[in-house]
Amino acid sequence: MPAPARPERCRFAPTTSGPAHPGTLLAALLCWLDARSRGAELILRLEDIDPERCTPAHADAICAALEWLGIDWDERVVQSTRAAAHTGALRRLAADGRLYACTCTRAEIRRARLPAVDGGWRYPGTCRARGIGADELDDCDAALRLRLPDGEIEARDESGLDLERDPLRALGDPLLRRRDGTVSYALAVVVDDAIDGITRIVRGRDLAHTTAGQIALQRLLDLPTPAYRHHLLLLEPRGGKLAKLHGSVAWEQLREVYGPAELCGWLASAAGLQRAPDPIRPAGLLSGFGWDQVRRTDARVRWSDGRLELG
Ligand code: GLU
Ligand code: ZN
């Protein structure tokens, strides 16, 4: 008899640097619907490796908001407990000649004037010759960057989204460890997705440009590449630069005017999963869920007279 297929594993991975806002809750809802509608396991990974911005209080508040909305998970992991694995990956990359010490300031990088796809400046590769071996890692107090291989990545997104293919030209060599010794999202996300056995990544389109770089790093570390799907974002109504509704309406404020079913119903209609914002729990959306119903374009949202409004 063939061995039973292992269930797929999905994750929702919020950064715990602030309260949950409507965009966080929509991302969680879509991730949950994707996982539960496929019988997959769902891991909640609290991404707290930035010690200046992340706090346990924000992590607890995000968990409380998800539970309130009706979203559950099978395992909860905390990214900062993975330091040994993150260091292990750095050692491996250093031993393979892939790491170098970078002492460039932000102003120096800006002066090179190479636009990056995320709206910032691309690292120009100034320090590439300053390779760091595995035995030099502990004593190095400069920032560490990854020497990305040349060439295109065949990055696929299930939604058909056109992903950046050349991470070097899109963003430049990524920072993997900062001067203060903390590791970056670019490294931690790849290592943790592998430890957590993640086979599907569902996340907002604001992260789509990071995917090719993450796949390049998976290949350098001999880690498997999950399937990716990027979904719509909730955006503020105005402004050339598309800002997320970050913190502008925190869950604490939302729950004063919305019940969980009401807010879930609003999110579902914003995402195109139901016509009207009728109250519904996440579980009520499961049986009819399919990505073909999910709106593909970003939705603009206003906070008007204490209510969320589309448009
Ligand atoms: N922690 C990241 C964020 O909240 C998301 C990580 C990911 O989904 O890859 O923006
Ligand atoms: Zn440099």
PDB file of C-alpha atoms and ligand atoms in Angstrom:
ATOM      1  CA  MET A   1       0.000   0.000   0.000  1.00  0.00           C
ATOM      2  CA  PRO A   2       1.430   3.441  -0.841  1.00  0.00           C
ATOM      3  CA  ALA A   3       2.236   5.628   2.158  1.00  0.00           C
ATOM      4  CA  PRO A   4      -0.505   8.184   2.815  1.00  0.00           C
ATOM      5  CA  ALA A   5       0.347  11.586   1.319  1.00  0.00           C
ATOM      6  CA  ARG A   6       1.655  14.057   3.875  1.00  0.00           C
ATOM      7  CA  PRO A   7      -0.643  17.034   4.295  1.00  0.00           C
ATOM      8  CA  GLU A   8       0.450  20.310   2.803  1.00  0.00           C
ATOM      9  CA  ARG A   9       1.791  22.866   5.247  1.00  0.00           C
ATOM     10  CA  CYS A  10       0.944  26.547   5.051  1.00  0.00           C
ATOM     11  CA  ARG A  11       1.929  29.427   7.263  1.00  0.00           C
ATOM     12  CA  PHE A  12       0.752  32.830   8.265  1.00  0.00           C
ATOM     13  CA  ALA A  13       3.788  34.868   9.291  1.00  0.00           C
ATOM     14  CA  PRO A  14       2.960  38.313  10.666  1.00  0.00           C
ATOM     15  CA  THR A  15       5.714  40.636  11.821  1.00  0.00           C
ATOM     16  CA  THR A  16       4.960  41.474  15.433  1.00  0.00           C
ATOM     17  CA  SER A  17       5.901  45.117  15.155  1.00  0.00           C
ATOM     18  CA  GLY A  18       2.424  46.564  15.567  1.00  0.00           C
ATOM     19  CA  PRO A  19      -1.223  45.733  16.079  1.00  0.00           C
ATOM     20  CA  ALA A  20      -3.285  43.757  13.564  1.00  0.00           C
ATOM     21  CA  HIS A  21      -4.949  46.064  11.029  1.00  0.00           C
ATOM     22  CA  PRO A  22      -7.535  45.227   8.343  1.00  0.00           C
ATOM     23  CA  GLY A  23      -4.765  44.222   5.903  1.00  0.00           C
ATOM     24  CA  THR A  24      -3.292  41.794   8.444  1.00  0.00           C
ATOM     25  CA  LEU A  25      -6.695  40.253   9.079  1.00  0.00           C
ATOM     26  CA  LEU A  26      -7.498  39.897   5.377  1.00  0.00           C
ATOM     27  CA  ALA A  27      -4.131  38.211   4.783  1.00  0.00           C
ATOM     28  CA  ALA A  28      -4.791  35.854   7.695  1.00  0.00           C
ATOM     29  CA  LEU A  29      -8.303  35.061   6.444  1.00  0.00           C
ATOM     30  CA  LEU A  30      -7.118  34.244   2.908  1.00  0.00           C
ATOM     31  CA  CYS A  31      -4.235  32.146   4.221  1.00  0.00           C
ATOM     32  CA  TRP A  32      -6.588  30.267   6.548  1.00  0.00           C
ATOM     33  CA  LEU A  33      -9.201  29.681   3.810  1.00  0.00           C
ATOM     34  CA  ASP A  34      -6.507  28.433   1.439  1.00  0.00           C
ATOM     35  CA  ALA A  35      -5.081  26.034   4.029  1.00  0.00           C
ATOM     36  CA  ARG A  36      -8.329  24.746   5.495  1.00  0.00           C
ATOM     37  CA  SER A  37     -10.036  24.301   2.130  1.00  0.00           C
ATOM     38  CA  ARG A  38      -7.185  21.970   1.095  1.00  0.00           C
ATOM     39  CA  GLY A  39      -6.950  20.074   4.368  1.00  0.00           C
ATOM     40  CA  ALA A  40      -3.495  21.565   4.929  1.00  0.00           C
ATOM     41  CA  GLU A  41      -1.817  22.231   8.247  1.00  0.00           C
ATOM     42  CA  LEU A  42      -1.496  25.869   9.206  1.00  0.00           C
ATOM     43  CA  ILE A  43       1.421  27.248  11.174  1.00  0.00           C
ATOM     44  CA  LEU A  44       1.296  30.652  12.801  1.00  0.00           C
ATOM     45  CA  ARG A  45       4.821  32.023  12.800  1.00  0.00           C
ATOM     46  CA  LEU A  46       5.370  35.173  14.812  1.00  0.00           C
ATOM     47  CA  GLU A  47       8.160  37.041  13.038  1.00  0.00           C
ATOM     48  CA  ASP A  48       9.833  38.922  15.848  1.00  0.00           C
ATOM     49  CA  ILE A  49      13.513  39.054  14.889  1.00  0.00           C
ATOM     50  CA  ASP A  50      13.693  42.836  14.753  1.00  0.00           C
ATOM     51  CA  PRO A  51      14.320  43.571  18.437  1.00  0.00           C
ATOM     52  CA  GLU A  52      13.724  47.300  18.042  1.00  0.00           C
ATOM     53  CA  ARG A  53      10.255  47.022  16.541  1.00  0.00           C
ATOM     54  CA  CYS A  54       8.818  43.716  17.750  1.00  0.00           C
ATOM     55  CA  THR A  55       7.346  43.137  21.202  1.00  0.00           C
ATOM     56  CA  PRO A  56       5.662  40.160  22.918  1.00  0.00           C
ATOM     57  CA  ALA A  57       2.671  42.429  23.597  1.00  0.00           C
ATOM     58  CA  HIS A  58       2.132  42.960  19.858  1.00  0.00           C
ATOM     59  CA  ALA A  59       2.521  39.210  19.283  1.00  0.00           C
ATOM     60  CA  ASP A  60      -0.136  38.451  21.921  1.00  0.00           C
ATOM     61  CA  ALA A  61      -2.455  41.086  20.493  1.00  0.00           C
ATOM     62  CA  ILE A  62      -2.129  39.669  16.968  1.00  0.00           C
ATOM     63  CA  CYS A  63      -2.944  36.162  18.266  1.00  0.00           C
ATOM     64  CA  ALA A  64      -5.947  37.522  20.176  1.00  0.00           C
ATOM     65  CA  ALA A  65      -7.197  39.307  17.047  1.00  0.00           C
ATOM     66  CA  LEU A  66      -6.930  36.151  14.929  1.00  0.00           C
ATOM     67  CA  GLU A  67      -8.745  34.052  17.516  1.00  0.00           C
ATOM     68  CA  TRP A  68     -11.438  36.689  17.857  1.00  0.00           C
ATOM     69  CA  LEU A  69     -11.966  36.648  14.083  1.00  0.00           C
ATOM     70  CA  GLY A  70     -12.346  32.847  14.121  1.00  0.00           C
ATOM     71  CA  ILE A  71      -8.993  31.800  12.711  1.00  0.00           C
ATOM     72  CA  ASP A  72      -7.180  28.841  14.247  1.00  0.00           C
ATOM     73  CA  TRP A  73      -3.816  27.211  13.639  1.00  0.00           C
ATOM     74  CA  ASP A  74      -2.141  23.878  14.306  1.00  0.00           C
ATOM     75  CA  GLU A  75       1.229  25.130  15.568  1.00  0.00           C
ATOM     76  CA  ARG A  76       2.542  28.422  16.770  1.00  0.00           C
ATOM     77  CA  VAL A  77       6.238  29.188  16.392  1.00  0.00           C
ATOM     78  CA  VAL A  78       8.296  32.188  17.380  1.00  0.00           C
ATOM     79  CA  GLN A  79      10.987  33.226  14.936  1.00  0.00           C
ATOM     80  CA  SER A  80      13.454  34.541  17.529  1.00  0.00           C
ATOM     81  CA  THR A  81      13.814  31.024  18.996  1.00  0.00           C
ATOM     82  CA  ARG A  82      15.441  29.924  15.743  1.00  0.00           C
ATOM     83  CA  ALA A  83      18.721  31.816  16.192  1.00  0.00           C
ATOM     84  CA  ALA A  84      20.871  28.656  16.080  1.00  0.00           C
ATOM     85  CA  ALA A  85      19.406  27.601  12.737  1.00  0.00           C
ATOM     86  CA  HIS A  86      19.837  31.108  11.323  1.00  0.00           C
ATOM     87  CA  THR A  87      23.509  31.114  12.377  1.00  0.00           C
ATOM     88  CA  GLY A  88      23.950  27.623  10.944  1.00  0.00           C
ATOM     89  CA  ALA A  89      22.710  28.849   7.567  1.00  0.00           C
ATOM     90  CA  LEU A  90      25.101  31.809   7.698  1.00  0.00           C
ATOM     91  CA  ARG A  91      27.985  29.418   8.422  1.00  0.00           C
ATOM     92  CA  ARG A  92      27.096  27.252   5.508  1.00  0.00           C
ATOM     93  CA  LEU A  93      26.888  30.233   3.138  1.00  0.00           C
ATOM     94  CA  ALA A  94      30.202  31.586   4.459  1.00  0.00           C
ATOM     95  CA  ALA A  95      31.878  28.200   3.976  1.00  0.00           C
ATOM     96  CA  ASP A  96      30.583  28.190   0.397  1.00  0.00           C
ATOM     97  CA  GLY A  97      32.130  31.612  -0.243  1.00  0.00           C
ATOM     98  CA  ARG A  98      28.767  33.345  -0.500  1.00  0.00           C
ATOM     99  CA  LEU A  99      29.034  35.946   2.286  1.00  0.00           C
ATOM    100  CA  TYR A 100      30.889  39.230   2.401  1.00  0.00           C
ATOM    101  CA  ALA A 101      31.291  42.031   4.893  1.00  0.00           C
ATOM    102  CA  CYS A 102      29.662  45.306   3.879  1.00  0.00           C
ATOM    103  CA  THR A 103      30.499  48.611   5.525  1.00  0.00           C
ATOM    104  CA  CYS A 104      28.563  50.860   3.153  1.00  0.00           C
ATOM    105  CA  THR A 105      26.326  53.483   4.691  1.00  0.00           C
ATOM    106  CA  ARG A 106      22.802  54.128   3.422  1.00  0.00           C
ATOM    107  CA  ALA A 107      24.005  57.432   1.985  1.00  0.00           C
ATOM    108  CA  GLU A 108      26.721  55.649   0.009  1.00  0.00           C
ATOM    109  CA  ILE A 109      24.220  53.174  -1.421  1.00  0.00           C
ATOM    110  CA  ARG A 110      21.880  56.013  -2.327  1.00  0.00           C
ATOM    111  CA  ARG A 111      24.674  57.879  -4.120  1.00  0.00           C
ATOM    112  CA  ALA A 112      25.103  54.950  -6.536  1.00  0.00           C
ATOM    113  CA  ARG A 113      21.577  55.790  -7.775  1.00  0.00           C
ATOM    114  CA  LEU A 114      20.504  52.308  -8.822  1.00  0.00           C
ATOM    115  CA  PRO A 115      16.731  52.139  -8.356  1.00  0.00           C
ATOM    116  CA  ALA A 116      15.393  48.956  -6.767  1.00  0.00           C
ATOM    117  CA  VAL A 117      11.967  47.466  -7.469  1.00  0.00           C
ATOM    118  CA  ASP A 118      10.816  48.100  -3.895  1.00  0.00           C
ATOM    119  CA  GLY A 119      11.170  51.845  -4.345  1.00  0.00           C
ATOM    120  CA  GLY A 120      14.513  52.046  -2.542  1.00  0.00           C
ATOM    121  CA  TRP A 121      18.054  51.890  -3.851  1.00  0.00           C
ATOM    122  CA  ARG A 122      19.722  48.740  -5.034  1.00  0.00           C
ATOM    123  CA  TYR A 123      22.979  47.761  -3.378  1.00  0.00           C
ATOM    124  CA  PRO A 124      25.697  48.396  -6.001  1.00  0.00           C
ATOM    125  CA  GLY A 125      27.979  45.531  -4.976  1.00  0.00           C
ATOM    126  CA  THR A 126      30.763  47.767  -3.660  1.00  0.00           C
ATOM    127  CA  CYS A 127      32.065  45.329  -1.015  1.00  0.00           C
ATOM    128  CA  ARG A 128      31.686  42.101  -2.998  1.00  0.00           C
ATOM    129  CA  ALA A 129      35.385  41.299  -2.846  1.00  0.00           C
ATOM    130  CA  ARG A 130      35.425  41.249   0.977  1.00  0.00           C
ATOM    131  CA  GLY A 131      34.524  37.593   1.423  1.00  0.00           C
ATOM    132  CA  ILE A 132      34.090  36.254   4.960  1.00  0.00           C
ATOM    133  CA  GLY A 133      34.904  32.642   5.827  1.00  0.00           C
ATOM    134  CA  ALA A 134      32.903  30.558   8.300  1.00  0.00           C
ATOM    135  CA  ASP A 135      35.656  30.916  10.932  1.00  0.00           C
ATOM    136  CA  GLU A 136      35.530  34.717  10.653  1.00  0.00           C
ATOM    137  CA  LEU A 137      31.810  35.054  11.279  1.00  0.00           C
ATOM    138  CA  ASP A 138      31.894  35.422  15.056  1.00  0.00           C
ATOM    139  CA  ASP A 139      34.503  38.173  14.989  1.00  0.00           C
ATOM    140  CA  CYS A 140      33.019  40.141  12.127  1.00  0.00           C
ATOM    141  CA  ASP A 141      31.193  43.236  13.314  1.00  0.00           C
ATOM    142  CA  ALA A 142      30.290  44.527   9.861  1.00  0.00           C
ATOM    143  CA  ALA A 143      27.000  43.796   8.149  1.00  0.00           C
ATOM    144  CA  LEU A 144      26.937  40.629   6.026  1.00  0.00           C
ATOM    145  CA  ARG A 145      25.551  40.386   2.524  1.00  0.00           C
ATOM    146  CA  LEU A 146      24.853  37.421   0.280  1.00  0.00           C
ATOM    147  CA  ARG A 147      26.687  37.267  -3.043  1.00  0.00           C
ATOM    148  CA  LEU A 148      23.742  36.309  -5.231  1.00  0.00           C
ATOM    149  CA  PRO A 149      24.467  34.129  -8.227  1.00  0.00           C
ATOM    150  CA  ASP A 150      24.013  35.680 -11.670  1.00  0.00           C
ATOM    151  CA  GLY A 151      21.092  34.646 -13.760  1.00  0.00           C
ATOM    152  CA  GLU A 152      17.381  34.418 -13.791  1.00  0.00           C
ATOM    153  CA  ILE A 153      15.169  32.484 -11.442  1.00  0.00           C
ATOM    154  CA  GLU A 154      12.163  30.763 -12.855  1.00  0.00           C
ATOM    155  CA  ALA A 155       9.782  32.000 -10.209  1.00  0.00           C
ATOM    156  CA  ARG A 156       6.172  31.000 -10.536  1.00  0.00           C
ATOM    157  CA  ASP A 157       3.189  32.331  -8.702  1.00  0.00           C
ATOM    158  CA  GLU A 158      -0.043  30.344  -8.792  1.00  0.00           C
ATOM    159  CA  SER A 159      -2.064  33.463  -9.528  1.00  0.00           C
ATOM    160  CA  GLY A 160      -0.082  34.085 -12.702  1.00  0.00           C
ATOM    161  CA  LEU A 161       1.539  37.165 -11.225  1.00  0.00           C
ATOM    162  CA  ASP A 162       4.665  38.194 -13.075  1.00  0.00           C
ATOM    163  CA  LEU A 163       7.407  37.879 -10.483  1.00  0.00           C
ATOM    164  CA  GLU A 164      10.770  39.557 -10.694  1.00  0.00           C
ATOM    165  CA  ARG A 165      13.149  37.030 -12.152  1.00  0.00           C
ATOM    166  CA  ASP A 166      16.564  38.477 -11.521  1.00  0.00           C
ATOM    167  CA  PRO A 167      16.946  39.250  -7.812  1.00  0.00           C
ATOM    168  CA  LEU A 168      20.378  40.755  -8.339  1.00  0.00           C
ATOM    169  CA  ARG A 169      19.081  43.336 -10.798  1.00  0.00           C
ATOM    170  CA  ALA A 170      15.839  43.857  -8.890  1.00  0.00           C
ATOM    171  CA  LEU A 171      17.181  44.457  -5.390  1.00  0.00           C
ATOM    172  CA  GLY A 172      20.923  43.736  -5.316  1.00  0.00           C
ATOM    173  CA  ASP A 173      22.737  41.461  -2.877  1.00  0.00           C
ATOM    174  CA  PRO A 174      20.524  41.161   0.229  1.00  0.00           C
ATOM    175  CA  LEU A 175      21.640  41.949   3.737  1.00  0.00           C
ATOM    176  CA  LEU A 176      21.547  38.740   5.787  1.00  0.00           C
ATOM    177  CA  ARG A 177      22.988  39.933   9.091  1.00  0.00           C
ATOM    178  CA  ARG A 178      22.981  43.519  10.308  1.00  0.00           C
ATOM    179  CA  ARG A 179      25.838  45.255  12.046  1.00  0.00           C
ATOM    180  CA  ASP A 180      24.127  44.722  15.401  1.00  0.00           C
ATOM    181  CA  GLY A 181      24.216  40.962  14.811  1.00  0.00           C
ATOM    182  CA  THR A 182      20.486  40.456  14.156  1.00  0.00           C
ATOM    183  CA  VAL A 183      19.579  38.449  11.091  1.00  0.00           C
ATOM    184  CA  SER A 184      17.312  39.846   8.405  1.00  0.00           C
ATOM    185  CA  TYR A 185      13.901  38.780   7.144  1.00  0.00           C
ATOM    186  CA  ALA A 186      15.584  37.682   3.879  1.00  0.00           C
ATOM    187  CA  LEU A 187      17.509  34.948   5.695  1.00  0.00           C
ATOM    188  CA  ALA A 188      15.093  34.044   8.489  1.00  0.00           C
ATOM    189  CA  VAL A 189      12.071  33.533   6.247  1.00  0.00           C
ATOM    190  CA  VAL A 190      13.908  31.019   4.052  1.00  0.00           C
ATOM    191  CA  VAL A 191      15.406  29.051   6.942  1.00  0.00           C
ATOM    192  CA  ASP A 192      12.141  29.007   8.888  1.00  0.00           C
ATOM    193  CA  ASP A 193       9.969  27.979   5.948  1.00  0.00           C
ATOM    194  CA  ALA A 194      12.265  24.957   5.586  1.00  0.00           C
ATOM    195  CA  ILE A 195      12.261  24.104   9.316  1.00  0.00           C
ATOM    196  CA  ASP A 196       8.483  24.406   9.393  1.00  0.00           C
ATOM    197  CA  GLY A 197       8.191  22.128   6.367  1.00  0.00           C
ATOM    198  CA  ILE A 198       6.157  24.739   4.487  1.00  0.00           C
ATOM    199  CA  THR A 199       4.895  23.598   1.100  1.00  0.00           C
ATOM    200  CA  ARG A 200       2.607  26.568   0.266  1.00  0.00           C
ATOM    201  CA  ILE A 201       3.102  30.257   0.857  1.00  0.00           C
ATOM    202  CA  VAL A 202       0.094  32.537   0.575  1.00  0.00           C
ATOM    203  CA  ARG A 203       0.844  36.188   1.279  1.00  0.00           C
ATOM    204  CA  GLY A 204       0.210  39.729   0.135  1.00  0.00           C
ATOM    205  CA  ARG A 205       1.414  41.094  -3.154  1.00  0.00           C
ATOM    206  CA  ASP A 206       3.664  43.563  -1.333  1.00  0.00           C
ATOM    207  CA  LEU A 207       6.058  40.631  -0.806  1.00  0.00           C
ATOM    208  CA  ALA A 208       6.005  39.305  -4.375  1.00  0.00           C
ATOM    209  CA  HIS A 209       9.236  41.089  -5.281  1.00  0.00           C
ATOM    210  CA  THR A 210      11.084  39.170  -2.525  1.00  0.00           C
ATOM    211  CA  THR A 211      10.176  35.749  -3.924  1.00  0.00           C
ATOM    212  CA  ALA A 212      12.931  35.333  -6.529  1.00  0.00           C
ATOM    213  CA  GLY A 213      15.601  36.224  -3.948  1.00  0.00           C
ATOM    214  CA  GLN A 214      14.097  33.732  -1.512  1.00  0.00           C
ATOM    215  CA  ILE A 215      14.170  31.009  -4.148  1.00  0.00           C
ATOM    216  CA  ALA A 216      17.810  31.855  -4.962  1.00  0.00           C
ATOM    217  CA  LEU A 217      18.682  31.491  -1.288  1.00  0.00           C
ATOM    218  CA  GLN A 218      16.751  28.213  -0.989  1.00  0.00           C
ATOM    219  CA  ARG A 219      18.862  26.844  -3.835  1.00  0.00           C
ATOM    220  CA  LEU A 220      22.128  27.939  -2.249  1.00  0.00           C
ATOM    221  CA  LEU A 221      21.089  26.191   0.984  1.00  0.00           C
ATOM    222  CA  ASP A 222      19.680  23.098  -0.775  1.00  0.00           C
ATOM    223  CA  LEU A 223      16.221  23.777   0.618  1.00  0.00           C
ATOM    224  CA  PRO A 224      12.961  22.945  -1.149  1.00  0.00           C
ATOM    225  CA  THR A 225      10.937  25.696  -2.850  1.00  0.00           C
ATOM    226  CA  PRO A 226       7.294  25.911  -1.770  1.00  0.00           C
ATOM    227  CA  ALA A 227       4.443  26.937  -4.046  1.00  0.00           C
ATOM    228  CA  TYR A 228       3.700  30.683  -3.900  1.00  0.00           C
ATOM    229  CA  ARG A 229       0.529  32.674  -4.248  1.00  0.00           C
ATOM    230  CA  HIS A 230       0.303  36.426  -3.727  1.00  0.00           C
ATOM    231  CA  HIS A 231      -3.010  38.123  -3.102  1.00  0.00           C
ATOM    232  CA  LEU A 232      -4.601  41.556  -3.197  1.00  0.00           C
ATOM    233  CA  LEU A 233      -3.803  44.236  -0.649  1.00  0.00           C
ATOM    234  CA  LEU A 234      -5.976  46.718   1.164  1.00  0.00           C
ATOM    235  CA  LEU A 235      -4.638  50.157   0.380  1.00  0.00           C
ATOM    236  CA  GLU A 236      -5.226  53.624   1.606  1.00  0.00           C
ATOM    237  CA  PRO A 237      -7.409  55.648  -0.768  1.00  0.00           C
ATOM    238  CA  ARG A 238      -4.897  58.301  -1.776  1.00  0.00           C
ATOM    239  CA  GLY A 239      -1.204  58.826  -2.211  1.00  0.00           C
ATOM    240  CA  GLY A 240       1.203  58.074  -5.023  1.00  0.00           C
ATOM    241  CA  LYS A 241       2.981  55.546  -2.917  1.00  0.00           C
ATOM    242  CA  LEU A 242       0.670  52.738  -1.941  1.00  0.00           C
ATOM    243  CA  ALA A 243       0.752  52.630   1.800  1.00  0.00           C
ATOM    244  CA  LYS A 244      -0.702  49.759   3.719  1.00  0.00           C
ATOM    245  CA  LEU A 245      -3.308  50.579   6.325  1.00  0.00           C
ATOM    246  CA  HIS A 246      -0.565  49.902   8.803  1.00  0.00           C
ATOM    247  CA  GLY A 247      -1.722  50.631  12.278  1.00  0.00           C
ATOM    248  CA  SER A 248      -4.073  53.309  11.038  1.00  0.00           C
ATOM    249  CA  VAL A 249      -7.066  51.282  12.209  1.00  0.00           C
ATOM    250  CA  ALA A 250      -5.853  48.786  14.735  1.00  0.00           C
ATOM    251  CA  TRP A 251      -7.904  45.777  15.745  1.00  0.00           C
ATOM    252  CA  GLU A 252      -8.474  47.323  19.167  1.00  0.00           C
ATOM    253  CA  GLN A 253     -10.348  50.129  17.435  1.00  0.00           C
ATOM    254  CA  LEU A 254     -12.127  47.873  14.945  1.00  0.00           C
ATOM    255  CA  ARG A 255     -13.550  45.609  17.635  1.00  0.00           C
ATOM    256  CA  GLU A 256     -15.240  48.561  19.282  1.00  0.00           C
ATOM    257  CA  VAL A 257     -17.524  48.902  16.277  1.00  0.00           C
ATOM    258  CA  TYR A 258     -17.455  45.472  14.613  1.00  0.00           C
ATOM    259  CA  GLY A 259     -18.268  42.055  15.930  1.00  0.00           C
ATOM    260  CA  PRO A 260     -16.094  39.232  14.580  1.00  0.00           C
ATOM    261  CA  ALA A 261     -18.698  37.982  12.091  1.00  0.00           C
ATOM    262  CA  GLU A 262     -19.370  41.521  10.913  1.00  0.00           C
ATOM    263  CA  LEU A 263     -15.699  42.253  10.313  1.00  0.00           C
ATOM    264  CA  CYS A 264     -15.157  38.881   8.636  1.00  0.00           C
ATOM    265  CA  GLY A 265     -18.145  39.612   6.390  1.00  0.00           C
ATOM    266  CA  TRP A 266     -16.693  43.000   5.489  1.00  0.00           C
ATOM    267  CA  LEU A 267     -13.276  41.505   4.692  1.00  0.00           C
ATOM    268  CA  ALA A 268     -14.889  38.754   2.624  1.00  0.00           C
ATOM    269  CA  SER A 269     -16.787  41.270   0.535  1.00  0.00           C
ATOM    270  CA  ALA A 270     -13.680  43.446   0.106  1.00  0.00           C
ATOM    271  CA  ALA A 271     -11.906  40.351  -1.234  1.00  0.00           C
ATOM    272  CA  GLY A 272     -14.800  39.486  -3.567  1.00  0.00           C
ATOM    273  CA  LEU A 273     -15.856  36.378  -1.646  1.00  0.00           C
ATOM    274  CA  GLN A 274     -19.375  37.654  -1.111  1.00  0.00           C
ATOM    275  CA  ARG A 275     -21.377  40.400  -2.746  1.00  0.00           C
ATOM    276  CA  ALA A 276     -22.572  42.205   0.349  1.00  0.00           C
ATOM    277  CA  PRO A 277     -20.722  42.566   3.651  1.00  0.00           C
ATOM    278  CA  ASP A 278     -23.131  40.219   5.440  1.00  0.00           C
ATOM    279  CA  PRO A 279     -21.870  38.850   8.750  1.00  0.00           C
ATOM    280  CA  ILE A 280     -20.207  35.460   8.429  1.00  0.00           C
ATOM    281  CA  ARG A 281     -17.522  33.485  10.264  1.00  0.00           C
ATOM    282  CA  PRO A 282     -14.406  32.207   8.446  1.00  0.00           C
ATOM    283  CA  ALA A 283     -15.738  28.647   8.685  1.00  0.00           C
ATOM    284  CA  GLY A 284     -18.888  29.761   6.846  1.00  0.00           C
ATOM    285  CA  LEU A 285     -16.792  30.826   3.850  1.00  0.00           C
ATOM    286  CA  LEU A 286     -14.976  27.509   3.564  1.00  0.00           C
ATOM    287  CA  SER A 287     -17.275  25.358   1.498  1.00  0.00           C
ATOM    288  CA  GLY A 288     -17.538  27.834  -1.376  1.00  0.00           C
ATOM    289  CA  PHE A 289     -13.951  29.071  -1.271  1.00  0.00           C
ATOM    290  CA  GLY A 290     -11.850  29.155  -4.427  1.00  0.00           C
ATOM    291  CA  TRP A 291      -9.158  31.554  -5.598  1.00  0.00           C
ATOM    292  CA  ASP A 292     -11.117  32.214  -8.781  1.00  0.00           C
ATOM    293  CA  GLN A 293     -13.573  34.198  -6.640  1.00  0.00           C
ATOM    294  CA  VAL A 294     -10.931  36.316  -4.968  1.00  0.00           C
ATOM    295  CA  ARG A 295     -10.602  39.809  -6.362  1.00  0.00           C
ATOM    296  CA  ARG A 296      -7.297  40.200  -8.157  1.00  0.00           C
ATOM    297  CA  THR A 297      -6.837  43.940  -7.892  1.00  0.00           C
ATOM    298  CA  ASP A 298      -6.022  45.801  -4.701  1.00  0.00           C
ATOM    299  CA  ALA A 299      -8.918  47.353  -2.812  1.00  0.00           C
ATOM    300  CA  ARG A 300      -8.902  50.911  -1.539  1.00  0.00           C
ATOM    301  CA  VAL A 301     -10.252  51.351   1.923  1.00  0.00           C
ATOM    302  CA  ARG A 302     -11.319  54.320   3.976  1.00  0.00           C
ATOM    303  CA  TRP A 303     -12.015  54.651   7.654  1.00  0.00           C
ATOM    304  CA  SER A 304     -15.005  56.905   7.612  1.00  0.00           C
ATOM    305  CA  ASP A 305     -17.253  57.781  10.549  1.00  0.00           C
ATOM    306  CA  GLY A 306     -15.930  54.829  12.470  1.00  0.00           C
ATOM    307  CA  ARG A 307     -16.642  52.290   9.711  1.00  0.00           C
ATOM    308  CA  LEU A 308     -14.557  50.671   6.997  1.00  0.00           C
ATOM    309  CA  GLU A 309     -15.570  51.681   3.507  1.00  0.00           C
ATOM    310  CA  LEU A 310     -14.398  50.518   0.121  1.00  0.00           C
ATOM    311  CA  GLY A 311     -13.580  52.987  -2.582  1.00  0.00           C
TER     312      GLY A 311
HETATM  313  N1  GLU B   1       6.586  38.871   8.235  1.00  0.00           N
HETATM  314  C1  GLU B   1       6.327  39.383   6.920  1.00  0.00           C
HETATM  315  C2  GLU B   1       5.323  40.505   6.976  1.00  0.00           C
HETATM  316  O1  GLU B   1       4.517  40.554   7.890  1.00  0.00           O
HETATM  317  C3  GLU B   1       5.721  38.356   6.002  1.00  0.00           C
HETATM  318  C4  GLU B   1       6.563  37.200   5.765  1.00  0.00           C
HETATM  319  C5  GLU B   1       6.072  36.353   4.610  1.00  0.00           C
HETATM  320  O2  GLU B   1       4.876  36.085   4.504  1.00  0.00           O
HETATM  321  O3  GLU B   1       6.936  35.926   3.840  1.00  0.00           O
HETATM  322  O4  GLU B   1       5.337  41.350   6.107  1.00  0.00           O
HETATM  323 ZN    ZN B   2      29.200  47.575   1.044  1.00  0.00          ZN
END
